[in-house]
Short mmCIF file of C-alpha atoms in Angstrom, two decimals:
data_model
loop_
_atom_site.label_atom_id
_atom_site.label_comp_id
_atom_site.label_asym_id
_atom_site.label_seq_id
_atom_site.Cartn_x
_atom_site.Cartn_y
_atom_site.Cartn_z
CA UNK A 1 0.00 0.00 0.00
CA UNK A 2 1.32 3.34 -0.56
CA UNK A 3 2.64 5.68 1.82
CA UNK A 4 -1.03 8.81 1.25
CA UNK A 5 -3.25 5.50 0.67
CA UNK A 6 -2.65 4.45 4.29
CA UNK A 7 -2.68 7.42 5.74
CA UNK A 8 -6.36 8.24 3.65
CA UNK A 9 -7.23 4.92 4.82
CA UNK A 10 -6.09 5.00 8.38
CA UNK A 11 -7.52 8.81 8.89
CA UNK A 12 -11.12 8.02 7.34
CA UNK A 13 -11.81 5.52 10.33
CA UNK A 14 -11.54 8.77 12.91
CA UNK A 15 -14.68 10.63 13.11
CA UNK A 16 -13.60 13.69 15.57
CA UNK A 17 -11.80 16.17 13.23
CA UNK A 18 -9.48 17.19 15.43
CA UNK A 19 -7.81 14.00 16.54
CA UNK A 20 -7.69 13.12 13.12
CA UNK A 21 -5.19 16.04 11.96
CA UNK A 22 -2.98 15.21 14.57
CA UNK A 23 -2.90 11.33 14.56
CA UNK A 24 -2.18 11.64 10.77
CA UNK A 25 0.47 13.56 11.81
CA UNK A 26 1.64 11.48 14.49
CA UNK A 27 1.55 8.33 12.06
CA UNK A 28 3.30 10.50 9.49
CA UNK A 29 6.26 11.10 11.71
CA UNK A 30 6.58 7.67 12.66
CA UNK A 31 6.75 5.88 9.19
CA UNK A 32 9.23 8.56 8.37
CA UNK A 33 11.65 7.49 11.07
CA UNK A 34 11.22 3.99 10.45
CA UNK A 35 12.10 4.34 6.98
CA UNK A 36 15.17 6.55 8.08
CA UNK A 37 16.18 4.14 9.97
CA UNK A 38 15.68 1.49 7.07
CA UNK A 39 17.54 3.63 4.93
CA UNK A 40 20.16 3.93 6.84
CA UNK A 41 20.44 -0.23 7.12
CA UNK A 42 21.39 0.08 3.65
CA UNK A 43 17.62 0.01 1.72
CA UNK A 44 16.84 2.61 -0.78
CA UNK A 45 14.50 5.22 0.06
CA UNK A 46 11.48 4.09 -1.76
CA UNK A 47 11.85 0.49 -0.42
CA UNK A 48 12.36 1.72 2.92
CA UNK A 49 9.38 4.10 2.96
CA UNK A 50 7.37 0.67 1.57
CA UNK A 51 8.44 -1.42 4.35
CA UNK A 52 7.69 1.04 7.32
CA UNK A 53 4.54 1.11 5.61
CA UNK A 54 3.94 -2.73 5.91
CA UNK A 55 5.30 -2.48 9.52
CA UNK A 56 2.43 -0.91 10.20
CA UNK A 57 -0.05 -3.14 9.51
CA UNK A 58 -3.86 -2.53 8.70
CA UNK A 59 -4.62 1.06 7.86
CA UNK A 60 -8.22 -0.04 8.96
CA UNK A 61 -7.74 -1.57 12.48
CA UNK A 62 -4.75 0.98 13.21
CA UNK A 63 -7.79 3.91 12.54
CA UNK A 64 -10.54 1.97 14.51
CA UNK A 65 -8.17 1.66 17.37
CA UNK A 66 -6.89 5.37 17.21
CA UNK A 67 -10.94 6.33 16.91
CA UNK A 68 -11.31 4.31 19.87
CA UNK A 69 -8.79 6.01 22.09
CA UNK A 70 -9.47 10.22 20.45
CA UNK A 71 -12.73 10.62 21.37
CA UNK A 72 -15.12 12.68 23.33
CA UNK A 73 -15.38 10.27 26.48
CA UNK A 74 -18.53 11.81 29.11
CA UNK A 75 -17.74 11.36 32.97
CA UNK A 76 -20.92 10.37 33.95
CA UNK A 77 -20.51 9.48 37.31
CA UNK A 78 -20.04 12.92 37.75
CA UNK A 79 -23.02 13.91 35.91
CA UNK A 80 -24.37 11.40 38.57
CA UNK A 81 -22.96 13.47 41.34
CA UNK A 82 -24.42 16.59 40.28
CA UNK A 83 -27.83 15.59 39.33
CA UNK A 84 -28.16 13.86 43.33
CA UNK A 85 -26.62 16.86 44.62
CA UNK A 86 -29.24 19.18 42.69
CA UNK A 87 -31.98 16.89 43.82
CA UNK A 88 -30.95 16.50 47.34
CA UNK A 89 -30.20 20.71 47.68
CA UNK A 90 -33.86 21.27 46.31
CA UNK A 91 -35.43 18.77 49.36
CA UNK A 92 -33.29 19.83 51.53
CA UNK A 93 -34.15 23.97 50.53
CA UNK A 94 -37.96 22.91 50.30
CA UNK A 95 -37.50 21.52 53.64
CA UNK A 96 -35.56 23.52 55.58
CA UNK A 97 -36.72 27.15 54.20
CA UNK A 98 -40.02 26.62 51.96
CA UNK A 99 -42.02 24.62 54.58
CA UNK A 100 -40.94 26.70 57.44
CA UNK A 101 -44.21 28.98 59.07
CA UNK A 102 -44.08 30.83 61.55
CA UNK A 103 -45.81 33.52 64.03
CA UNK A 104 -44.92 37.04 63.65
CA UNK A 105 -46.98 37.80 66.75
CA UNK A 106 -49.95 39.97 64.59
CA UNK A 107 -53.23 38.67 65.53
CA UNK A 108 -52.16 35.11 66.66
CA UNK A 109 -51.91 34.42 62.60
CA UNK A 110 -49.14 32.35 61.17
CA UNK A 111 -47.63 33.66 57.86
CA UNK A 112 -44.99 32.82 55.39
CA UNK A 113 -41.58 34.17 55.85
CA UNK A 114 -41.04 34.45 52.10
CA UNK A 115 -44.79 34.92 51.41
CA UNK A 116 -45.46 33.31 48.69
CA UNK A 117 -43.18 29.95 49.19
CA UNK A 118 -44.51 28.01 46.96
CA UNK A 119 -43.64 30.72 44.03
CA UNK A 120 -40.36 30.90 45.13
CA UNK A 121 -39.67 27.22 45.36
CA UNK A 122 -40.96 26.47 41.75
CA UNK A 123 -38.63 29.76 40.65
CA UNK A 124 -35.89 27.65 42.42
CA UNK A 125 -36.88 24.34 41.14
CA UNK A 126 -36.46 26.51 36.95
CA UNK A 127 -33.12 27.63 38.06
CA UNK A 128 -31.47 24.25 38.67
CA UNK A 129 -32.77 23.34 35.43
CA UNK A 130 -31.76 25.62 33.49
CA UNK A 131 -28.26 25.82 35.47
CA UNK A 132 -28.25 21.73 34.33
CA UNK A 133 -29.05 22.84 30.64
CA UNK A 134 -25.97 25.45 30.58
CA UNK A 135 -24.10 22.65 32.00
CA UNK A 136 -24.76 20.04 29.72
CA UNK A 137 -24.05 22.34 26.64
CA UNK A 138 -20.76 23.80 28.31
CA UNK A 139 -20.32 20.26 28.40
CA UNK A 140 -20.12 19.42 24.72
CA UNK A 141 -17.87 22.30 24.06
CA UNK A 142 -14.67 21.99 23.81
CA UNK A 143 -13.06 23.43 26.82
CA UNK A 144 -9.79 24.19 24.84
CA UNK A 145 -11.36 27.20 23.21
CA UNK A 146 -11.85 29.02 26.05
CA UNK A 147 -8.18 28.79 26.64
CA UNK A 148 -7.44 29.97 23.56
CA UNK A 149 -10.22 33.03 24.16
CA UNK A 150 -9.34 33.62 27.61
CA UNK A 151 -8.29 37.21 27.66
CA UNK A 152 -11.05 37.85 25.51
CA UNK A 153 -13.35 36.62 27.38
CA UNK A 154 -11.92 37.93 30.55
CA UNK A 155 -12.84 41.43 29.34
CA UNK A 156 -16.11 40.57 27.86
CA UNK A 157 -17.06 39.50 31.16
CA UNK A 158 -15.36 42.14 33.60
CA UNK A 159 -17.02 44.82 30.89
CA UNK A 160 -20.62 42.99 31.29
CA UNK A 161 -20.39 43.61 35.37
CA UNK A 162 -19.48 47.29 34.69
CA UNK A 163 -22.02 47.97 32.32
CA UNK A 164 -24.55 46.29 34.12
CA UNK A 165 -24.11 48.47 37.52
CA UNK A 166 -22.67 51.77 35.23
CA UNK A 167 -26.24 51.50 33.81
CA UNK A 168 -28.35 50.63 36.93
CA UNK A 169 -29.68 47.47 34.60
CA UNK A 170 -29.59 45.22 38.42
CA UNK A 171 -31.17 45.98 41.65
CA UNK A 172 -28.91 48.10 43.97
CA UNK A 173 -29.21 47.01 47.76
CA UNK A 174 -27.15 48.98 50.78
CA UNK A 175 -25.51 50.97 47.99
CA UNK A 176 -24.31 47.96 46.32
CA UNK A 177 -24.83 45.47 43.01
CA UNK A 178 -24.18 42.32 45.47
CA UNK A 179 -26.48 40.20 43.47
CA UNK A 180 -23.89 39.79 41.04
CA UNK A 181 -20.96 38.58 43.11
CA UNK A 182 -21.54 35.16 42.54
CA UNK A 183 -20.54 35.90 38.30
CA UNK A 184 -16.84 36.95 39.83
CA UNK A 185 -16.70 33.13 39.91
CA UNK A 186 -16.78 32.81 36.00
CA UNK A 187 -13.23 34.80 35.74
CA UNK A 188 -11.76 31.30 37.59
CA UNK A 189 -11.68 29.30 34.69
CA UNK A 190 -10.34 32.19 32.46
CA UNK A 191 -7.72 32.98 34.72
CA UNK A 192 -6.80 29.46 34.51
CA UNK A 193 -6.84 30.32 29.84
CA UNK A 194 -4.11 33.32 30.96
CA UNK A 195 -1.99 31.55 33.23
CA UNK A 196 -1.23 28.94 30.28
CA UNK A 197 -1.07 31.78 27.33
CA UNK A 198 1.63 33.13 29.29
CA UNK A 199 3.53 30.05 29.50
CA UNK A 200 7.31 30.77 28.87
CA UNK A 201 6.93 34.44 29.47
CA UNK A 202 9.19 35.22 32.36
CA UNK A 203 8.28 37.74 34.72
CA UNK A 204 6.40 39.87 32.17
CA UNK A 205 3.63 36.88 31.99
CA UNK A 206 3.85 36.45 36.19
CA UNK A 207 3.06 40.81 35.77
CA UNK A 208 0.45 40.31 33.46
CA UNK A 209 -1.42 37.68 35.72
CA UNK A 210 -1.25 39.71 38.79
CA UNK A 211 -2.62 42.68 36.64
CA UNK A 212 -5.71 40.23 35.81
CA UNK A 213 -6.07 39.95 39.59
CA UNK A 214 -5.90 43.45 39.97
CA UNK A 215 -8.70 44.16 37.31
CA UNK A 216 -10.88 41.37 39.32
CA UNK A 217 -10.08 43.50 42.49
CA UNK A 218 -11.24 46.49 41.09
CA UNK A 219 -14.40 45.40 39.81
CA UNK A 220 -15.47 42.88 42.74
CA UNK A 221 -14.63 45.83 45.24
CA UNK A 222 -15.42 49.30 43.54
CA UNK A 223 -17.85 48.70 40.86
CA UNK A 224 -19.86 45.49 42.78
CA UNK A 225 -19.37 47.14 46.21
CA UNK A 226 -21.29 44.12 47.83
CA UNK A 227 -20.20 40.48 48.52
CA UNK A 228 -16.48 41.86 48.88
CA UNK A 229 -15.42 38.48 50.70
CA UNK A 230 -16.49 36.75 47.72
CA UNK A 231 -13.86 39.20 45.65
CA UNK A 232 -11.51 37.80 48.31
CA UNK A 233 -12.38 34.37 47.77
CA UNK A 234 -11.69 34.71 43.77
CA UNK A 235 -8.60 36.84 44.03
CA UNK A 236 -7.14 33.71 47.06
CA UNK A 237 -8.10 31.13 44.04
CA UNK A 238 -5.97 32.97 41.26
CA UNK A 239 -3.19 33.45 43.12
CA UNK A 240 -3.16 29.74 44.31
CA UNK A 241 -3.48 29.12 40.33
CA UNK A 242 -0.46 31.76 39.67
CA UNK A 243 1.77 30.00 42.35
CA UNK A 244 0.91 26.36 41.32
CA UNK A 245 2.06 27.27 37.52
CA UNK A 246 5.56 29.39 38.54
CA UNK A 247 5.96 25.83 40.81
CA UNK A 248 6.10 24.09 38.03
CA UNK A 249 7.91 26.25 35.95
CA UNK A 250 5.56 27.51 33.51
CA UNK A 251 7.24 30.90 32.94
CA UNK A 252 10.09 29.24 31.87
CA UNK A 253 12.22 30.41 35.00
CA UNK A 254 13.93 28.15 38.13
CA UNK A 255 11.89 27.11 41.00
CA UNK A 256 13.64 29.81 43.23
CA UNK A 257 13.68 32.53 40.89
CA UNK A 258 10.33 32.56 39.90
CA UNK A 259 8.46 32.18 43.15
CA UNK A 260 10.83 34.96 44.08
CA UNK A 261 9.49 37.17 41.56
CA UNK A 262 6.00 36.38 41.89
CA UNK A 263 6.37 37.02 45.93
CA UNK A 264 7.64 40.44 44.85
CA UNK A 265 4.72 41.20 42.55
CA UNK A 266 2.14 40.15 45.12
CA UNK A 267 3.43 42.13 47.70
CA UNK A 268 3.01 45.17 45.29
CA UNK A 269 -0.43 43.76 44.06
CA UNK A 270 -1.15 43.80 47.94
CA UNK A 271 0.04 47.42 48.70
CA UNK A 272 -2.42 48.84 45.80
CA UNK A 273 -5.14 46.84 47.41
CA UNK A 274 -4.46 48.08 50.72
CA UNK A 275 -4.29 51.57 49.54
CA UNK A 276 -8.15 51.09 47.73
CA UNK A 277 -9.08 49.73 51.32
CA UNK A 278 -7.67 53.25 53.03
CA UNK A 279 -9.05 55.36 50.38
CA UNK A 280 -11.55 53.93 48.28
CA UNK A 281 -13.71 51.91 50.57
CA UNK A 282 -17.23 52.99 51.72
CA UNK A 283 -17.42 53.37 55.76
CA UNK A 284 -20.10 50.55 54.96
CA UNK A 285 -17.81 48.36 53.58
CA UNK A 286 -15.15 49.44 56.58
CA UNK A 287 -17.30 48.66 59.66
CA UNK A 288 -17.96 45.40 57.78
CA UNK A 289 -14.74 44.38 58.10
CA UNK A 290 -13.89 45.78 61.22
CA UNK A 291 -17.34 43.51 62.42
CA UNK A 292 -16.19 39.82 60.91
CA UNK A 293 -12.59 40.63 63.20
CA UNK A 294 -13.82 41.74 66.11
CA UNK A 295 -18.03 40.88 66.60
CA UNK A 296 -17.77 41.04 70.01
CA UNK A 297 -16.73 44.66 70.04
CA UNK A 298 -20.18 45.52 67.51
CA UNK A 299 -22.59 43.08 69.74
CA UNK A 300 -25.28 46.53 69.27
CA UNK A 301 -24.82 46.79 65.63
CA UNK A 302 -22.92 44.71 62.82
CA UNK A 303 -21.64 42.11 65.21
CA UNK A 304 -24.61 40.67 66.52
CA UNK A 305 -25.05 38.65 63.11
CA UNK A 306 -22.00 36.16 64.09
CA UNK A 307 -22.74 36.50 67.95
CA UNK A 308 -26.62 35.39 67.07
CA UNK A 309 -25.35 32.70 64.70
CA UNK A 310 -22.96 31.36 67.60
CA UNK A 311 -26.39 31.46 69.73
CA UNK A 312 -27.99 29.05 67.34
CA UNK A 313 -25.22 26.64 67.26
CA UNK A 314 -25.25 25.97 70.46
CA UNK A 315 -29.06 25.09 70.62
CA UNK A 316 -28.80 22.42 68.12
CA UNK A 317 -29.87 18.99 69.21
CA UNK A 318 -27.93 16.23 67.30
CA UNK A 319 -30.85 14.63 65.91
CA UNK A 320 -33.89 16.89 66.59
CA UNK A 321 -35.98 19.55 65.55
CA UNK A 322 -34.74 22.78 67.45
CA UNK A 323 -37.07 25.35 65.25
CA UNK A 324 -39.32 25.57 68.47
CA UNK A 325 -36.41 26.15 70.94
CA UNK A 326 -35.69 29.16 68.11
CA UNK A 327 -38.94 30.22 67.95
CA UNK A 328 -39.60 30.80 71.76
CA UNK A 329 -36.49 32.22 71.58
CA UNK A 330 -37.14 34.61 68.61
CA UNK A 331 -33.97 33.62 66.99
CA UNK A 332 -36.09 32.09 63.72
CA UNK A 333 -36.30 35.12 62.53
CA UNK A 334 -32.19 35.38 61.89
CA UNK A 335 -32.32 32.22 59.71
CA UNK A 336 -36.24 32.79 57.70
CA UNK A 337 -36.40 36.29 57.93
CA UNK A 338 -36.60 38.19 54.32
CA UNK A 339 -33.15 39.09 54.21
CA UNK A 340 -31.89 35.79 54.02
CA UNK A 341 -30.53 34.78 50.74
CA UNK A 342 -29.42 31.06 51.13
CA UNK A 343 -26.43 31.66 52.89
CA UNK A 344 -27.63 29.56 56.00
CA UNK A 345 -28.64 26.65 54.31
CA UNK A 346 -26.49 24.33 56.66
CA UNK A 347 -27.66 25.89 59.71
CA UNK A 348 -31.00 25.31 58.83
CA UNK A 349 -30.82 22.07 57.68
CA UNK A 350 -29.32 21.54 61.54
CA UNK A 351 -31.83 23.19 63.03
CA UNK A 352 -34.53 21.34 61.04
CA UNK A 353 -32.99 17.82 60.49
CA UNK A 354 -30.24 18.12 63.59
CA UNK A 355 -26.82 18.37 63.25
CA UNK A 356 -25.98 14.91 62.49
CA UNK A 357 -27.76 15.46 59.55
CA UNK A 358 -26.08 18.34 58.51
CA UNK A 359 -22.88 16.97 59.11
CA UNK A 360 -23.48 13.62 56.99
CA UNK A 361 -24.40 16.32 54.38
CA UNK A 362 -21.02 17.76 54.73
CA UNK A 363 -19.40 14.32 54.46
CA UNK A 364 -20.81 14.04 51.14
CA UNK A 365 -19.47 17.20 50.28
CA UNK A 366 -15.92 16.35 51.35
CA UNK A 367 -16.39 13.34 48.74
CA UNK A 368 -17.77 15.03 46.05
CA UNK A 369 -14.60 17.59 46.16
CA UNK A 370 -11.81 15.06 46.68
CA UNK A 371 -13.34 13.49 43.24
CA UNK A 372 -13.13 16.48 41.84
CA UNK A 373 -9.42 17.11 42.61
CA UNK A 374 -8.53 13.44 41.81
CA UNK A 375 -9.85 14.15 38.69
CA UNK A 376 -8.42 16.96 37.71
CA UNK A 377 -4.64 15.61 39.28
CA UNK A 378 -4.92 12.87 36.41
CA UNK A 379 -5.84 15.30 33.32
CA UNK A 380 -2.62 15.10 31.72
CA UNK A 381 -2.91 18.50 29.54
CA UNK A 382 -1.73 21.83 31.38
CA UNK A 383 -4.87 23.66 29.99
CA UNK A 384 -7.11 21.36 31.60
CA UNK A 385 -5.33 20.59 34.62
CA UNK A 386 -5.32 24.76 35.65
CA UNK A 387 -8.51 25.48 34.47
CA UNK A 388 -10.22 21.94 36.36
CA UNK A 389 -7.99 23.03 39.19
CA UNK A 390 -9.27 26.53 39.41
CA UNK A 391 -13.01 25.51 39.42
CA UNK A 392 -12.72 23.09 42.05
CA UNK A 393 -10.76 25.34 44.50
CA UNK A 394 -13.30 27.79 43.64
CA UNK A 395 -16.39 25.86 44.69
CA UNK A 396 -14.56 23.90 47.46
CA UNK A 397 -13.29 27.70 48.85
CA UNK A 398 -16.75 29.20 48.92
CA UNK A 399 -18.37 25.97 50.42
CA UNK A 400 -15.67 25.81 53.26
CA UNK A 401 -16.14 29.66 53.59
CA UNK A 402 -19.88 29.36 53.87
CA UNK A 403 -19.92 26.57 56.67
CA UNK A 404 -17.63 27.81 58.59
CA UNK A 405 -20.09 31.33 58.68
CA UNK A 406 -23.00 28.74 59.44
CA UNK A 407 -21.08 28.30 62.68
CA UNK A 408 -20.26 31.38 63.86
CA UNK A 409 -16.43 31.34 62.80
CA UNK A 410 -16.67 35.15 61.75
CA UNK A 411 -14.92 35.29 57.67
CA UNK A 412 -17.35 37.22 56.31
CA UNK A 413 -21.05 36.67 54.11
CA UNK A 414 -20.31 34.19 51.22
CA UNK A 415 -22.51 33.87 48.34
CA UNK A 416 -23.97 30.50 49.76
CA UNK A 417 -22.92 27.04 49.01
CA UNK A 418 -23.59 24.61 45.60
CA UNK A 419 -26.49 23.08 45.58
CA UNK A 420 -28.24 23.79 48.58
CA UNK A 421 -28.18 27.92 48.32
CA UNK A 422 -31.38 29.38 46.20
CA UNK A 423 -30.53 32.45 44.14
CA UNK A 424 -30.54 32.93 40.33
CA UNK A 425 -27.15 34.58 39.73
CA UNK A 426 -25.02 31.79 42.19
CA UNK A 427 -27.03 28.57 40.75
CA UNK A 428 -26.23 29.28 37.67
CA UNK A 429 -22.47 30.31 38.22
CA UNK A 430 -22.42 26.94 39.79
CA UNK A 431 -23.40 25.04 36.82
CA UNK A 432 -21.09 26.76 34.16
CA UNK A 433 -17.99 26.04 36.53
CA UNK A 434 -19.19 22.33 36.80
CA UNK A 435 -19.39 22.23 33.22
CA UNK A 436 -16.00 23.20 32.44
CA UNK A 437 -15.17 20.49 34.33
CA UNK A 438 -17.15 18.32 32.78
CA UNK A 439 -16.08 19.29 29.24
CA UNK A 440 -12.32 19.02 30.89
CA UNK A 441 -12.80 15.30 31.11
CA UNK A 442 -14.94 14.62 28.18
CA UNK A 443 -12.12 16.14 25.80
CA UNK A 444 -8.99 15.12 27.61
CA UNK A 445 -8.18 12.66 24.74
CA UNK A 446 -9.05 15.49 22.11
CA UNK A 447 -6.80 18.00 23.47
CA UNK A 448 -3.01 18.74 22.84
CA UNK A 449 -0.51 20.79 24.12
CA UNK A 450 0.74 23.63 21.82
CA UNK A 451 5.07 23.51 21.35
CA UNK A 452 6.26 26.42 23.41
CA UNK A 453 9.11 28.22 22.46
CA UNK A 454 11.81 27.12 24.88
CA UNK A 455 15.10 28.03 26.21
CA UNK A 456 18.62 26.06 24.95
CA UNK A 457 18.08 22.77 26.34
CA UNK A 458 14.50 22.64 27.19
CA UNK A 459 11.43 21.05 26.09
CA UNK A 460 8.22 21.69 25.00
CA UNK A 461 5.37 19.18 25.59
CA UNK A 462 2.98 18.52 22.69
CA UNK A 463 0.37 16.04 24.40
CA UNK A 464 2.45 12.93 25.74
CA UNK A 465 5.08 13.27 23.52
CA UNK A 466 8.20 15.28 24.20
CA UNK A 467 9.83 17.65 21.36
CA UNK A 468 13.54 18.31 22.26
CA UNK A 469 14.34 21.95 21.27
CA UNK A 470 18.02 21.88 19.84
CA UNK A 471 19.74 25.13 18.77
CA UNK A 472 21.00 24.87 15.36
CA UNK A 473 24.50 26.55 14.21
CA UNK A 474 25.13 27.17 10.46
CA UNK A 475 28.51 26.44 9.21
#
């Protein structure tokens, strides 16, 4: 067979596009070395080019097989972890929140906290569906694109926050757009696209990240104004992302070197954020700080929120229904009343249910996020294992932020935790970070690593194959 007929042959048996291109060019390379080699055993070139061909065997089977192996591959059992968790969050919401009546003390007459609960539990129920939709179509994209669009995307996204509170398009609430704080989380997997475009970039690429966290700084905090720990939360998760890639040497400098520089730049990153927080903060956004460090000092105003919360905790029964305890008490109105937006959804489900409860819930959670990190610790391409790592740390961060608020540990408001936390803006952020990582895994066989341009004596990965870069010296 000749050399293009087996390569026609072998490339028609691949259906995905992509892995065809480069498995052609993979098969391409090796008959070429084989004949070298031939060649240089004393056959002529055109025999030698036959006989690597032959060594190869069926162009048919060889295509079936590489079919097998390059293509989209779904992780469904952890489509089967989300869809329980999304199930068990709405009973566990319609329990713990929508069923929950109590007596204001007007007329003897029991009324809704959230009026009308059933409206707002079937408004719930459409979120999680659609937030499962978005997944499932993030899903089938290929996650390598947004890589490639990151900084693009970046801006689009930081520019769509701005425009949306420049213009007064959301609802403003204690001088604030804090309903959108839970779309900071959609910059994670982005961040992850720039960290790996600046592969091999020195210290200008470790400058151009931290100016990326600077830009999500400025928006979370000035333009946002509310949910500023949830700023903080994003900002922790980038700079984890940052360090992890000048660890391994992304930016094409030493171990030493590079974490040196990237110390240097954070400590200037952190100056200009502690200058915003002299100057630019609101005396709002001041005594809320002051009141997560020291609640006991603000028991009459800000600080009673963590001191009541510490209250609660240490009425729960371990397997019982405390709500009456609370009611008596007049603490129910802390955990139902209209301000609430989901960000006590484990204290109520111990309150409800009892603690045990609650904790078995967290158990679960514990496993769900150590799958998701064992997951992404096997993805062998750099893209995928940044941008997987990202979106885990981010929803692991704000679920270990949020319980440790549910019991009184005093770190600020969070934007709630997956699943379990109602809220339009937040469920869906949810669902677009767990399909990245979905689409992560279902592409990890369709994905290569672009060469990098390396220094004298280094390499540049392209998938699981190594390309030596030599330097080459005309005569």
């Amino acid at each position: 067979m000749e050399f293009r007929e087996f390569l026609d042959t072998m490339s028609g048996q691949i259906r995905s596009q992509k892995a065809r291109a480069v498995a052609v060019r993979e098969m391409e390379d090796h008959i070429r070395d084989q004949a070298d080699f031939y060649e240089s055993q004393g056959m002529s070139g055109g025999d030698a080019l036959k006989e690597a061909v032959r060594q190869m065997g069926d162009p048919v089977a060889a295509g079936v097989e590489l079919d097998r192996i390059h293509r989209p591959d779904m992780e469904w059992r952890l489509f089967g972890w989300i869809v329980a968790f999304s199930a068990l969050g709405l009973v566990i919401q319609y329990l713990c929140f929508y069923c929950v009546c109590v007596t204001p003390g007007v007329n003897g007459q029991s009324q809704w906290i959230l009026g009308d609960s059933t409206g707002s539990f079937v408004r719930q129920c459409v979120y999680t569906a659609v937030g499962l939709g978005i997944m499932a179509v993030i899903c089938l994209l290929d996650y390598s694109v947004i890589g490639k669009h990151a900084e693009v995307l970046a801006v689009c996204l930081l520019a769509a926050v701005v425009f949306l509170c420049t213009f007064g398009l959301v609802r403003k609430v204690n001088g604030a757009y804090g309903t959108l704080k839970s779309l900071m989380y959609l910059f994670v997997p982005l961040f992850g696209g720039i960290c790996y475009r600046m592969r091999g970039k020195g210290r200008l690429g470790m400058a151009v990240c931290c100016l990326w966290i600077g830009a999500v700084f400025y928006v979370g905090a000035s333009v946002i104004g509310g949910g500023f720990g949830v700023t903080l939360d994003v900002i922790v998760v980038c700079l984890i992302m940052v360090f992890g890639a000048a660890w391994r040497g992304w930016f094409h400098l030493d171990r030493k070197r590079g974490l040196g520089a990237l110390i240097g730049l954070t400590a200037a990153l952190a100056v200009v954020m502690g200058l915003f927080f002299k100057l630019g903060l609101s005396s709002y956004q001041i005594r809320r700080l002051q009141v997560w460090l020291r609640p006991e000092d603000y028991a009459d105003t800000g600080g009673y929120s963590i001191l009541t919360i510490r209250r609660i905790v240490a009425s729960l029964a371990a397997n019982g229904n405390c709500f009456e305890a609370l009611e008596e008490s007049g603490l129910q109105w802390f955990l139902y009343g209209g301000g609430n937006d989901g960000e006590f959804m484990i204290l109520q489900t111990a309150v409800t249910l009892g603690l045990l409860k609650a904790v078995g819930i967290l158990v679960l959670f514990g496993a769900f996020f150590f799958y998701l990190f064992r997951m992404t610790a096997r993805e062998k391409n750099r893209l995928g294992k940044i941008m997987g790592f990202g979106c885990a740390l981010m929803l692991t961060v704000e679920t270990v932020r949020n319980v440790l608020y549910n019991f009184g540990i005093g770190l600020g408001s969070t934007a709630g935790i997956p699943f379990f936390s109602f809220g339009k803006v937040h469920t869906l952020a949810v669902y677009v970070l767990l399909g990245v990582l979905l689409s992560i895994y279902r592409y990890r066989n369709l994905v290569w690593e672009e060469p990098v341009k390396a220094q004298k004596g280094g390499e540049a990965k392209l998938g699981r194959y190594v390309i030596r870069v030599e330097k080459r010296v005309n005569s």
